[in-house]
XYZ file of C-alpha atoms in Angstrom:
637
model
C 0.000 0.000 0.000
C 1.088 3.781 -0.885
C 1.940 6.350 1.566
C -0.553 8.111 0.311
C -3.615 5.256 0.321
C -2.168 4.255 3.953
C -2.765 8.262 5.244
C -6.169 8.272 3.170
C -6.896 5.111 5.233
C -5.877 6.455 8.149
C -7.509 9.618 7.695
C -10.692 7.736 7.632
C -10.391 5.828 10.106
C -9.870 8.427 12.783
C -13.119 10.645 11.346
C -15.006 7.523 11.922
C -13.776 7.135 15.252
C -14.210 10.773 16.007
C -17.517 10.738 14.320
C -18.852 8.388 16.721
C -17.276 9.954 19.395
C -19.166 13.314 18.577
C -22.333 11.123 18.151
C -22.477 9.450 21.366
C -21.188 12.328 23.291
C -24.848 14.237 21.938
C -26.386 11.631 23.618
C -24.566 11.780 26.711
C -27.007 12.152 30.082
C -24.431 14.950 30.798
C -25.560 17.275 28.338
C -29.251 17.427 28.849
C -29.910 20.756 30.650
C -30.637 20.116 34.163
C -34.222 21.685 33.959
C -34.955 18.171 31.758
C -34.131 16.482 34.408
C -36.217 17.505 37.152
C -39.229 15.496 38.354
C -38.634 13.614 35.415
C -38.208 9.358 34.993
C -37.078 9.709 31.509
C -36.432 12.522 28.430
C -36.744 12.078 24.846
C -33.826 13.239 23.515
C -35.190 13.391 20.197
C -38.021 11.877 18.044
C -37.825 12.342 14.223
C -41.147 11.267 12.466
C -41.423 11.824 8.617
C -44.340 10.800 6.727
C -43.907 10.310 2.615
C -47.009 9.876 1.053
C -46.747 8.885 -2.751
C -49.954 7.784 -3.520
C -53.448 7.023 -1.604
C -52.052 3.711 -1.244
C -48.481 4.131 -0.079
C -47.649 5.502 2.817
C -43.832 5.273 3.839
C -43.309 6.176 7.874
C -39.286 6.526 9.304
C -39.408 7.256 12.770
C -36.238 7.957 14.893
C -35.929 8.260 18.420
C -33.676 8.402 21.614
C -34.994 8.119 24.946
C -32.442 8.523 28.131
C -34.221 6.600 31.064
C -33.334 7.890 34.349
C -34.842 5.244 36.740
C -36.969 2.230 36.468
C -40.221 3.977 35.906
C -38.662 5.290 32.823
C -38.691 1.812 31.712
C -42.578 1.749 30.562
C -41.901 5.067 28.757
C -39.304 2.402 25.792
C -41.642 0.938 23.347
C -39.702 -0.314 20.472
C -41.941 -1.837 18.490
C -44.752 -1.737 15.634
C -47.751 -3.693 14.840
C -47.746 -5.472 11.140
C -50.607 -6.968 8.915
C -51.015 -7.445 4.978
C -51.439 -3.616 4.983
C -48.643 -2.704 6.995
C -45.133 -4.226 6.862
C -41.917 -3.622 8.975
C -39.384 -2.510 6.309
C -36.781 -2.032 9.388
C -36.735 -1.621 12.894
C -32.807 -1.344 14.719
C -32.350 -0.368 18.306
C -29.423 0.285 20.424
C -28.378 1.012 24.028
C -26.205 3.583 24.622
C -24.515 4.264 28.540
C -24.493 7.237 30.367
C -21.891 8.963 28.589
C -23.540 8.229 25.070
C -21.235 4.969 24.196
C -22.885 2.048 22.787
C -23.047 -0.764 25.155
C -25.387 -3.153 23.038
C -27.089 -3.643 19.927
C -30.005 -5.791 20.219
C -30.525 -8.373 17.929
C -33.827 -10.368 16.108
C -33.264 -12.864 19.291
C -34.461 -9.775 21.514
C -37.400 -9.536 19.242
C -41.207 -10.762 20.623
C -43.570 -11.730 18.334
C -47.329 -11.786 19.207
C -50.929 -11.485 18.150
C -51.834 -7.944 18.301
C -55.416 -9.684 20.060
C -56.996 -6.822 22.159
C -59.670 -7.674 24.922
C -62.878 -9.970 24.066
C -61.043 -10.320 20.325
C -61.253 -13.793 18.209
C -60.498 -13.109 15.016
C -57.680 -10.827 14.714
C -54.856 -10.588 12.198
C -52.714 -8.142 13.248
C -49.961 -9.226 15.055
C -46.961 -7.019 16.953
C -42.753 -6.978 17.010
C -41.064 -5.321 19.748
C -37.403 -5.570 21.167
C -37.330 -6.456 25.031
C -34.374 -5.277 26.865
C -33.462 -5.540 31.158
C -31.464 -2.971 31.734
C -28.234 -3.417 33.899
C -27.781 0.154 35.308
C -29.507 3.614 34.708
C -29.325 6.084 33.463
C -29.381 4.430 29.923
C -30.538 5.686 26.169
C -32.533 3.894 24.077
C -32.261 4.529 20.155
C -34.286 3.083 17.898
C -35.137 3.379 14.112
C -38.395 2.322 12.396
C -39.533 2.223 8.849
C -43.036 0.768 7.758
C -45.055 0.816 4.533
C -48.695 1.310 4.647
C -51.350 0.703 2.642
C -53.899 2.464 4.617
C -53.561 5.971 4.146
C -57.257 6.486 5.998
C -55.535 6.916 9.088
C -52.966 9.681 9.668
C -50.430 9.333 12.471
C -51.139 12.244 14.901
C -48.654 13.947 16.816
C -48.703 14.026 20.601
C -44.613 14.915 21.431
C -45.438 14.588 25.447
C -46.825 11.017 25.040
C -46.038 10.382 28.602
C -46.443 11.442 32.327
C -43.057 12.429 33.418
C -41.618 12.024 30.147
C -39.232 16.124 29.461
C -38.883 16.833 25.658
C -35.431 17.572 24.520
C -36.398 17.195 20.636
C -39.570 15.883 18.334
C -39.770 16.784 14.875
C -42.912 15.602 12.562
C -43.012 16.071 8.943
C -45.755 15.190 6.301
C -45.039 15.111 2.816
C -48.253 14.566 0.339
C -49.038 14.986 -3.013
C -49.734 18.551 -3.815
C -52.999 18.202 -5.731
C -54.734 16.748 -2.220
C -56.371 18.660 0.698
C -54.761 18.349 3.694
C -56.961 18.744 6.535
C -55.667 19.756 10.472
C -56.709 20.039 14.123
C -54.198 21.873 16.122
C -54.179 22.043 19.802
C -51.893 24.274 22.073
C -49.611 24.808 19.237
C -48.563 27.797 20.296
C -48.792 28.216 23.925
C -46.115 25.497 23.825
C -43.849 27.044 21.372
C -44.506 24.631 18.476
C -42.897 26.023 15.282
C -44.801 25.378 12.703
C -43.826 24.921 8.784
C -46.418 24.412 5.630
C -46.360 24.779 1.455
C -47.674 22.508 -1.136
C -47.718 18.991 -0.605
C -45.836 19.314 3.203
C -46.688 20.226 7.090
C -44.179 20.440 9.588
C -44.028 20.676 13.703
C -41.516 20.988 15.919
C -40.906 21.104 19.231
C -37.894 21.628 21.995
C -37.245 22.254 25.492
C -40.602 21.261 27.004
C -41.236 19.443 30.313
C -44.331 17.450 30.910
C -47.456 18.549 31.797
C -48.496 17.406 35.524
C -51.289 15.389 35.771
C -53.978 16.928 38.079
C -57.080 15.405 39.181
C -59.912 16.628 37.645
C -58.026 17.653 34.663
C -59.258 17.415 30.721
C -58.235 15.034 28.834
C -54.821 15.356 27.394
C -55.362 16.279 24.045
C -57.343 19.550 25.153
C -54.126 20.536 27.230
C -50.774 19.388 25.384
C -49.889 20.483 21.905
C -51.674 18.212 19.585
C -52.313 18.094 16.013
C -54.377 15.294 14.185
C -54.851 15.351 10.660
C -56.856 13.778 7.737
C -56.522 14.395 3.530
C -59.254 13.897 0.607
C -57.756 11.245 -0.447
C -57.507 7.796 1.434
C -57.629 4.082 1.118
C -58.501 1.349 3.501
C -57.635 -2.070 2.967
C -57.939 -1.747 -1.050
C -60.495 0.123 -0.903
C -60.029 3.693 -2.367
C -61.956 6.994 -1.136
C -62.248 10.707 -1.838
C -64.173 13.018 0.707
C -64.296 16.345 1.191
C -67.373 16.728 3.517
C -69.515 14.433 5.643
C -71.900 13.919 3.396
C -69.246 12.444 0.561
C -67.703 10.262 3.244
C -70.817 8.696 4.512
C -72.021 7.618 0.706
C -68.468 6.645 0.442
C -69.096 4.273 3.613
C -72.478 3.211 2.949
C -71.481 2.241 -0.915
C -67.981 0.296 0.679
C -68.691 -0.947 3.944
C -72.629 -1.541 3.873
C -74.872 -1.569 0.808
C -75.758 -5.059 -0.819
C -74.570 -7.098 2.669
C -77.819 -5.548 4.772
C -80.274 -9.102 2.690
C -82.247 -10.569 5.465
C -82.527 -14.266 5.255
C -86.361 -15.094 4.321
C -87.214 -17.495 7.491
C -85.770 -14.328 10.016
C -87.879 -11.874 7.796
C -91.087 -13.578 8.736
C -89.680 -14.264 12.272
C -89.559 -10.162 12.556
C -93.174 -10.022 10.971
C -94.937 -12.252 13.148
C -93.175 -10.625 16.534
C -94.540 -7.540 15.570
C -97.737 -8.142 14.208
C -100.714 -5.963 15.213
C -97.980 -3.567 16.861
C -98.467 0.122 16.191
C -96.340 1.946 18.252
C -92.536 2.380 16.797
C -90.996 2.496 20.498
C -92.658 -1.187 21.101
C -91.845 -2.667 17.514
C -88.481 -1.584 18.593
C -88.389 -3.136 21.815
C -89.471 -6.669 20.241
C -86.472 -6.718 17.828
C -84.152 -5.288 19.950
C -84.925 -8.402 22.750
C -84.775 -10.591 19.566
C -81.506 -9.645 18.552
C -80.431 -9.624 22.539
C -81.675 -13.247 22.356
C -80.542 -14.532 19.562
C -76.974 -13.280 18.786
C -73.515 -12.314 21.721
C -70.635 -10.199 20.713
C -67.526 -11.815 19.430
C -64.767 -8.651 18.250
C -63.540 -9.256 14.564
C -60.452 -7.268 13.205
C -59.520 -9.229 10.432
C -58.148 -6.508 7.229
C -61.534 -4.541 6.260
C -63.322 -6.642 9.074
C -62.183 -4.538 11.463
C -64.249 -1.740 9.614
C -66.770 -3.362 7.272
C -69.638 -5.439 9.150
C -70.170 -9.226 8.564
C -72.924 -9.736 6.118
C -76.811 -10.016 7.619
C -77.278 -13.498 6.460
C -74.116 -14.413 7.668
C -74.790 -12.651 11.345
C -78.284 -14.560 11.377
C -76.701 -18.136 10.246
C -73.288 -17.807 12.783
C -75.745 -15.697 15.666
C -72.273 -13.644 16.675
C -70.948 -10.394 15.443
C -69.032 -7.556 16.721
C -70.139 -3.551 17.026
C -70.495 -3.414 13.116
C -72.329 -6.680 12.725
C -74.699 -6.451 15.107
C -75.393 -3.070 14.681
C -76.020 -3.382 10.782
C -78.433 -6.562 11.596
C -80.606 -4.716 13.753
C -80.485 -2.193 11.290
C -82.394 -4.323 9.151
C -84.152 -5.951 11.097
C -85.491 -3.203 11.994
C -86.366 -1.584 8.788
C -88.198 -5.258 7.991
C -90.397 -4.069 11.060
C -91.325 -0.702 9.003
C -88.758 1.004 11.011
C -85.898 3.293 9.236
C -82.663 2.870 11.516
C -79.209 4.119 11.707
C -75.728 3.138 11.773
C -74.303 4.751 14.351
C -70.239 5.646 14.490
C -69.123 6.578 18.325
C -66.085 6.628 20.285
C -66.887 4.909 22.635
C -65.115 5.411 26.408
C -65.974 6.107 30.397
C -64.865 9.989 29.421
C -67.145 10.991 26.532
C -65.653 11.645 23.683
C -66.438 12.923 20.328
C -66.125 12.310 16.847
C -63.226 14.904 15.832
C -66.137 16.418 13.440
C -63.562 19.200 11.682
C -62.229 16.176 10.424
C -63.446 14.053 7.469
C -62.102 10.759 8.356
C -62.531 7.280 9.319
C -62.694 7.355 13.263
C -64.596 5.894 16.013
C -64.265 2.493 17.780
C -67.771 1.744 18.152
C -70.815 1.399 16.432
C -74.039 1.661 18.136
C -77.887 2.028 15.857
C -80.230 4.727 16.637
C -83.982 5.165 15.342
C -85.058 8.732 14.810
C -89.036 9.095 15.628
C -91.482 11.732 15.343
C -90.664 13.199 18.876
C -87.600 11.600 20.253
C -84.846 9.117 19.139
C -83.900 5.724 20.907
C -80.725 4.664 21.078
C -79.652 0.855 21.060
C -76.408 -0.790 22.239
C -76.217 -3.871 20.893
C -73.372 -5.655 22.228
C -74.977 -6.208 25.689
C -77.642 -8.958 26.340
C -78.205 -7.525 29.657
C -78.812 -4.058 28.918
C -82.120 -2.400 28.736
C -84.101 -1.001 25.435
C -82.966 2.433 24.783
C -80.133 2.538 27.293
C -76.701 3.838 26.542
C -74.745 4.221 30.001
C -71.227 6.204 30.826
C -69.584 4.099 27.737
C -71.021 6.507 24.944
C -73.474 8.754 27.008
C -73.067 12.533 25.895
C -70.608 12.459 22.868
C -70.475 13.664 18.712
C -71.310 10.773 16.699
C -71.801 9.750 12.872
C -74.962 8.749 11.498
C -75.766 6.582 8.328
C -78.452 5.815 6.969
C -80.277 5.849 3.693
C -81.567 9.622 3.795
C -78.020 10.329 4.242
C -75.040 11.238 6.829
C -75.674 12.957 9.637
C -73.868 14.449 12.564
C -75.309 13.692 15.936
C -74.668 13.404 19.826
C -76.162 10.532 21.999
C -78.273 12.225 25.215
C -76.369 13.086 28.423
C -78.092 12.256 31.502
C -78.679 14.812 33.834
C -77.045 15.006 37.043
C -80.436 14.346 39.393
C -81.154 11.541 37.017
C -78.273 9.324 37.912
C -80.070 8.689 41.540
C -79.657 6.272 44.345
C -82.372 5.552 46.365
C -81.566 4.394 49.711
C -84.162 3.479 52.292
C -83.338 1.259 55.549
C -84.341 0.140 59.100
C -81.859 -0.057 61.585
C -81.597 -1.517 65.011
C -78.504 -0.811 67.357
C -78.150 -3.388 70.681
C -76.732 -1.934 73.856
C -73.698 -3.779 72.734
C -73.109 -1.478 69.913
C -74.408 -4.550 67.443
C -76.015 -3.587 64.347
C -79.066 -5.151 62.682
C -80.469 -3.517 59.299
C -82.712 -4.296 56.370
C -82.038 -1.454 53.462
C -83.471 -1.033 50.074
C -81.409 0.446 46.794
C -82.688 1.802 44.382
C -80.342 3.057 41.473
C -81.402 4.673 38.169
C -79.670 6.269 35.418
C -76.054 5.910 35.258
C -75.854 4.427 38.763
C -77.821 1.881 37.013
C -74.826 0.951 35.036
C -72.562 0.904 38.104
C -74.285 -2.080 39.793
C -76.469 -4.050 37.124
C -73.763 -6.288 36.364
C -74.426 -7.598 40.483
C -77.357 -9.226 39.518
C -75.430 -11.589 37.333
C -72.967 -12.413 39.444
C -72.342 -15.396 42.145
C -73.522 -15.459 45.330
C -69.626 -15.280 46.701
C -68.735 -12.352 44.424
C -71.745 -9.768 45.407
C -70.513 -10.841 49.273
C -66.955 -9.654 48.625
C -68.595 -6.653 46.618
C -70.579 -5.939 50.128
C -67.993 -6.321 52.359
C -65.818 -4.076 49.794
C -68.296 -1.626 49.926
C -69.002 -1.459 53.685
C -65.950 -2.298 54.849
C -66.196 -0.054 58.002
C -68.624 -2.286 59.375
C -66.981 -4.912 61.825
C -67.426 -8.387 61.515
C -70.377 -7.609 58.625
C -72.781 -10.737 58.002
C -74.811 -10.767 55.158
C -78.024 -12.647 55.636
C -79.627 -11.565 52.400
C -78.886 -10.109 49.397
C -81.900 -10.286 46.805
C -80.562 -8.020 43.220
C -83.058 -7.444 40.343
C -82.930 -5.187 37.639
C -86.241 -3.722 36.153
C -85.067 -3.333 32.375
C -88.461 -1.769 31.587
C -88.601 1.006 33.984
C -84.600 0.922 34.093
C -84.154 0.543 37.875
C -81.726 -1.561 39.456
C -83.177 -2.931 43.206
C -80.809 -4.343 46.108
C -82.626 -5.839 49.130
C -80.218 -6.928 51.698
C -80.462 -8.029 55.554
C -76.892 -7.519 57.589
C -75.389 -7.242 60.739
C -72.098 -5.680 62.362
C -70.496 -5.850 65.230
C -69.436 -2.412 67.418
C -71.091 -0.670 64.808
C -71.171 1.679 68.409
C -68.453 2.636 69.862
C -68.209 2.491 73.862
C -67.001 5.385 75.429
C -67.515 5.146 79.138
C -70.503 5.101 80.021
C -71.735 6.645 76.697
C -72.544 5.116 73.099
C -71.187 6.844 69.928
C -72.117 5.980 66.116
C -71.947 7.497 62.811
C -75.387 8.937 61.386
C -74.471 8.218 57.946
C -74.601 3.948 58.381
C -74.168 3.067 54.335
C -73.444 6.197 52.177
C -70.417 7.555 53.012
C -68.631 10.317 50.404
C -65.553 10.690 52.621
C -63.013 10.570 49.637
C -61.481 14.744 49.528
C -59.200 15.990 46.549
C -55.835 16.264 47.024
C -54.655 19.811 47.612
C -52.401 21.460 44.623
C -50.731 24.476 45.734
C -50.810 26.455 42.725
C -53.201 24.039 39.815
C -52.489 24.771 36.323
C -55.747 23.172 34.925
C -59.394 23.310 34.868
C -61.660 21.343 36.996
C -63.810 19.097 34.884
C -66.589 17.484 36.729
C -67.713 15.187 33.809
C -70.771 13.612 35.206
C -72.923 14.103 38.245
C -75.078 12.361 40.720
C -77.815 12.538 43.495
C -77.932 10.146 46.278
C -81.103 10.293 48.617
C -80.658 8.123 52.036
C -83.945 7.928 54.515
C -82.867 5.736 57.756
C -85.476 4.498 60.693
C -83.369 4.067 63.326
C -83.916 1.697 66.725
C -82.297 3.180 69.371
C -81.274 0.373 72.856
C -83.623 0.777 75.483
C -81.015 1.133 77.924
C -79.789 4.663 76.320
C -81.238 7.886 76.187
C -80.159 10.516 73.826
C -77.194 12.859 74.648
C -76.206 14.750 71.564
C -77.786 15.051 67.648
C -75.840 16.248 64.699
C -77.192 19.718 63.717
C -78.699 19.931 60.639
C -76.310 20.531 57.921
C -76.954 22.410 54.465
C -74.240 23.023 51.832
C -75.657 24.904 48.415
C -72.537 25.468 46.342
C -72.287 25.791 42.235
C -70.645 21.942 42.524
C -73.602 20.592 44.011
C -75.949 20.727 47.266
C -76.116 18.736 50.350
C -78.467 18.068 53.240
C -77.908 16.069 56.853
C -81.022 16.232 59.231
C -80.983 13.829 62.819
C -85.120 13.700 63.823
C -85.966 12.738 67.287
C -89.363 10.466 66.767
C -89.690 9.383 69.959
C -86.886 8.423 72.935
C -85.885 5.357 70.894
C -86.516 6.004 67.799
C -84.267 8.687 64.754
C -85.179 9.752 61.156
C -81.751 10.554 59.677
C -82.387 11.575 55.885
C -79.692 12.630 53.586
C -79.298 13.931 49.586
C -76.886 14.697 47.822
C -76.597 16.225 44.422
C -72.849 16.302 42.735
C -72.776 18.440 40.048
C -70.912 18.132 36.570
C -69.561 20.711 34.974
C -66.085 22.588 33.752
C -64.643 25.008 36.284
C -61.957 27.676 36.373
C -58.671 26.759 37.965
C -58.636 28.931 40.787
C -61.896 27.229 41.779
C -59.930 24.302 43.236
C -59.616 25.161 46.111
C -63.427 25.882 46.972
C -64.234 22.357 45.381
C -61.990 20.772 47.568
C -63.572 22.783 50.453
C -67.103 21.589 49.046
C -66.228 17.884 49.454
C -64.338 18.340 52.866
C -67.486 19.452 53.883
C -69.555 16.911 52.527
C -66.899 14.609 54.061
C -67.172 15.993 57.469
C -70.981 15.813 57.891
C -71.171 12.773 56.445
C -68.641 11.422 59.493
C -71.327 13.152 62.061
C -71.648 11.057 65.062
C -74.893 10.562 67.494
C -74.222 9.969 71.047
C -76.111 7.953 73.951
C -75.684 7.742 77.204
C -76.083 5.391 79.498
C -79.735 5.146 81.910
C-alpha cells in the first residue's frame, strides 16, 4: 500500500472514530440541561417522524428516536416496536443502548425480538400481530435509540402527533413532517400549538411541527383530557384508502355515501325465514318504540358479541345473512343486523359511528375521516330518538350508560349522513335511592334491612351484580361497607327492572361495634351506608381546569332503633351546603326516645370550572366529608 492510500486510510479511520465519538457524546445524560431532568423518569432526547405519502395507497413512515431513562419507571416510557398486517409491513426496525456517557453498550438483535398477536380484549379473530425488542437494563441512566420504517397501505388513518406522550416524560427534541401529493387537501386540528412554542412549517404537498425544550405537563385530578391541554395536532386528507379500498371526501356527506357504498350496501339481505320471524313478533304492533323493543330483545336473544379485526373486518360489518346463520358479530355486525331488522319491522334505523369510552368523547367532526371504535344504531321518531347498544344482552331497550353517554357521533343511513350526539343524563337523574331500618343493641351490634334503588347511570354501576355469584356480590358488600366490623350478610336479593330501568338491592346484615363504647356513653356514625368521605388532594398552585364530567344525586332515609337502655345525649345539627358543585343536606329527627329519622341527599354536580376554583371544590367535598362522618351519642340510663 502507498503512503498516500495508507494516510487516506488512516484519515478515515480516525473521522469515523471521532464521528462516533461526537455522536455518542450528543447523547450523553451529561448534556441534557438540568431543567430536563427535574421530576422527570425519563427525556426524549429526540423523536424524528417523517411521513412520505406517494400515492393514496403508499404511505412510507421513518421514525427515529432516543430516549435517556433515568430510573426504572422510565422503563414503561421504551416501546420499540410496531404492529404489522397485509397492509402494513416492517421494512426495518434497529435499536441500540447507549450508557451514560452516550457509548454504545449493546445492539439488540432479532433474538431480543417478541412476536405476538396484536389480540386486544374480548377479540377472536384478529390478524394483526406485533414486534417489539425487550431489553433488562443493567444500570440507569441508559438511552434507548431506535429506528423504524413501515409501509402502509392504509392511508385512511394519519399518524397524529402528541410529542409529550407520557407522564413524566421532558422533551429535549420531536420533529414531525408530512409530505403529500400537492394536488390533495390536507386537513388539520391543532391544539396548544402555540402556547407550547410549536414552530410550525407548511407549502404545497408538506406540514411540519416541531418542538424543543418542554417538560411534561403534571397530571392533576380533575383535569381534561390530554389532548385539550398538550400540543396536539391530528390530521386527515381527501384522499384515502382502507384495505384496497379507495376513497375521496371532502365533507360528511361524501364520506358517509363513500361508507355506505364500501362498507354496507348489498350485505344488509335478510334471510327469508328471520324476515317472517320479525313479521310475526310484531304483528298488530303500532307503536314504533314497542316494535323496537321486540327486535331489539330478539336480537339480545338470539346473537352475543364476538370482536372481529380481520383486514376490512375490522371496519366493514359481517354480512346479515351471515350474522343470522353464525348468531355472533361484533359492534359493526350487530349493529347493521338490527339495522335491518329493523327496517323489515317498518322502522328506518341508523348506523351509528361513536367513540366509545368512560370519558365521553367525540367524533373529531372538523375532520373528514374514518374514526370511532364503536358502532351503536339509533332510530329517529317523530318526537324523540332511541338509542340501542347492541353488544350487551343484559342491557335495557334504549339505554346507553357512561360508555357513549353525551358524545359527537356519525350517522348513516339511507336519507343520508348525519352528525349527531347521543343524550347526556342529567345530574339528578343518575339517583340512588336508599331506604333502611336499623336496630342498634346496647352492645353497639347492628341489625339492618335497606333497600337500593339506582337509576340512570348508577344503574350501570351495579347491574352487572345481579349476574354475578352469590360469593362475588358478598366480597362486593364487604368491599363496599368495609367499616362495618365483623359484617354478616343474611340476604342479598338483586333485580334489575329493564323496563322502567331501575336496578333494586334488598339486603339483611349485621355488624359488630357498629357503636363505639365510650364510658358510660354510646357513639355511632349517622351516615350507616353512604359515606362520600373521599377529599381531593390539595395542589398548591393548579395549572388546569376542573372538569366534573358527570354528576349524581344520592337520597338516604334511615329508621333508626335506638337500645332501650340509652337515652339521647347529643344530635348532629342539621347541615346544608348549596354550592355551584352541588348541594347537600344532613337532618338527625328525634321520633320518639328510641326512635331517629336521619335523611340525607346529595346532588354532585358536573360541569367545567376555572382553575382557581380548586380550592373551593376541595372545600365543598371536605365538607360533605365531614358531615357525612357526624356522630350521634347515647348515654347510658
Amino acid at each position: 500500500m502507498s503512503k498516500i492510500n495508507l494516510l487516506k486510510t488512516v484519515s478515515l479511520l480516525i473521522f469515523l472514530v471521532l464521528s462516533v465519538q461526537l455522536f455518542s457524546q450528543n447523547l450523553a445524560v451529561s448534556l441534557i440541561p438540568e431543567q430536563l431532568k427535574k421530576n422527570v423518569n425519563s427525556v426524549l432526547r429526540y423523536d424524528n417522524t417523517t411521513i412520505e405519502i406517494s400515492k393514496s395507497y403508499d404511505m412510507t413512515i421513518t421514525s427515529e428516536w432516543a430516549v435517556t431513562v433515568l430510573n426504572s419507571s422510565g422503563n414503561e416510557h421504551v416501546y420499540a416496536g410496531s404492529s404489522y398486517s397485509k397492509s402494513l409491513k416492517i421494512n426495518e426496525m434497529t435499536a441500540r443502548i447507549l450508557d451514560a456517557n452516550g457509548k454504545e453498550i449493546k445492539k439488540l438483535k432479532s433474538s431480543d425480538l417478541v412476536d405476538v398477536s396484536a389480540v386486544m380484549s374480548g377479540s377472536v379473530f384478529v390478524d394483526d400481530r406485533q414486534q417489539y425488542f425487550t431489553y433488562g437494563p443493567g444500570s440507569y441512566p441508559y438511552t434507548f435509540v431506535f429506528k423504524l420504517v413501515t409501509k402502509n397501505k392504509n392511508t385512511a388513518f394519519l399518524p397524529d402527533w402528541n410529542p409529550l406522550t407520557h407522564d413524566f416524560q421532558s422533551v429535549e427534541s420531536s420533529k414531525f413532517t408530512l409530505n403529500y401529493p400537492e394536488n390533495w387537501n390536507l386537513s388539520t386540528n391543532e391544539k396548544n400549538l402555540e402556547s407550547f412554542g410549536v414552530t410550525k412549517s407548511t407549502g404545497p404537498g408538506k406540514y411540519s411541527l416541531e418542538i424543543s425544550q418542554a417538560m411534561p405537563i403534571t397530571k392533576e385530578y380533575g383535569s381534561p383530557p390530554y389532548y385539550e391541554i398538550k400540543p396536539y395536532a391530528s390530521l386527515s386528507a381527501n384522499y384515502f384508502q382502507l384495505e384496497n379500498i379507495k376513497g375521496q371526501a371532502s365533507d360528511w356527506n361524501e364520506f358517509g355515501e363513500w361508507y355506505q357504498s364500501n362498507m354496507l350496501r348489498g350485505n344488509e339481505l335478510v334471510p327469508e325465514n328471520t324476515r317472517k320471524e320479525i313479521l310475526s313478533l310484531v304483528e298488530g304492533l303500532t307503536d314504533s318504540i314497542e316494535i323496537a323493543r321486540k327486535v331489539y330483545a330478539y336480537v339480545q336473544q338470539k346473537t352475543r358479541y364476538v370482536s372481529v379485526q380481520i383486514g376490512i373486518g375490522g371496519w366493514k360489518p359481517m354480512t346479515v345473512a351471515s350474522v343470522d346463520e353464525l348468531k355472533y358479530g361484533d359492534c359493526k355486525a350487530l349493529s347493521f343486523y338490527t339495522q335491518a331488522l329493523l327496517k323489515v319491522a317498518g322502522l328506518p334505523a341508523t348506523y351509528t359511528i361513536i367513540h366509545s369510552g368512560n370519558y365521553p368523547t367525540d367524533l373529531d367532526t372538523t375532520l373528514v375521516s374514518v374514526q370511532g371504535n364503536h358502532v351503536i344504531v339509533s332510530i329517529p321518531l317523530k318526537d324523540t330518538t332511541i338509542w340501542l347498544e347492541t353488544t350487551n344482552r343484559h342491557i335495557p331497550f334504549g339505554y346507553l350508560g357512561d360508555f357513549t353517554d353525551n358524545r359527537a357521533v356519525l350517522s348513516l343511513s339511507e336519507k343520508g349522513t348525519k352528525l349527531d350526539r347521543t343524550p347526556a343524563y342529567a345530574d339528578n337523574a343518575n339517583k340512588q335511592e336508599t331506604v333502611a331500618k336499623v336496630s342498634l343493641d346496647a352492645d353497639g351490634m347492628l341489625k339492618a334491612s335497606l333497600t337500593c334503588r339506582s337509576s340512570g347511570l348508577q344503574y350501570d354501576d351495579k347491574y352487572y351484580l345481579e349476574l354475578q355469584k352469590k360469593d362475588e356480590n358478598e366480597k362486593f358488600y364487604q368491599k363496599t361497607w368495609n367499616y362495618l366490623q365483623f359484617l354478616k350478610l343474611t340476604k342479598i336479593d338483586l333485580k334489575a327492572d329493564k323496563h322502567q330501568i331501575v336496578f333494586e338491592e334488598n339486603i339483611e346484615l349485621e355488624a359488630q361495634k357498629y357503636g363505639e363504647m365510650s364510658g358510660n356513653r354510646m357513639l355511632f356514625q349517622a351516615n350507616f351506608f353512604n359515606r362520600n368521605t373521599f377529599v381531593p388532594p390539595r395542589i398548591a398552585d393548579r395549572k388546569q381546569k376542573l372538569v366534573l364530567p358527570r354528576g349524581y344525586y344520592d337520597t338516604d332515609s334511615y329508621e333508626v332503633e335506638l337500645p332501650v337502655e340509652y337515652d339521647i345525649e347529643a344530635l348532629p345539627s342539621k347541615a346544608e351546603i348549596d354550592s355551584r358543585f352541588g348541594q347537600y343536606e344532613l337532618s338527625v329527627e328525634r321520633i320518639s326516645d328510641h326512635k331517629l329519622l336521619i335523611t340525607r341527599s346529595y346532588l354532585k354536580k358536573n360541569g367545567s370550572f376555572a382553575a382557581e376554583d380548586y380550592s373551593d371544590y376541595i372545600q365543598f367535598r371536605r365538607d360533605v366529608a365531614r358531615h357525612d362522618q357526624s356522630k350521634i351519642i347515647l348515654i347510658k340510663k
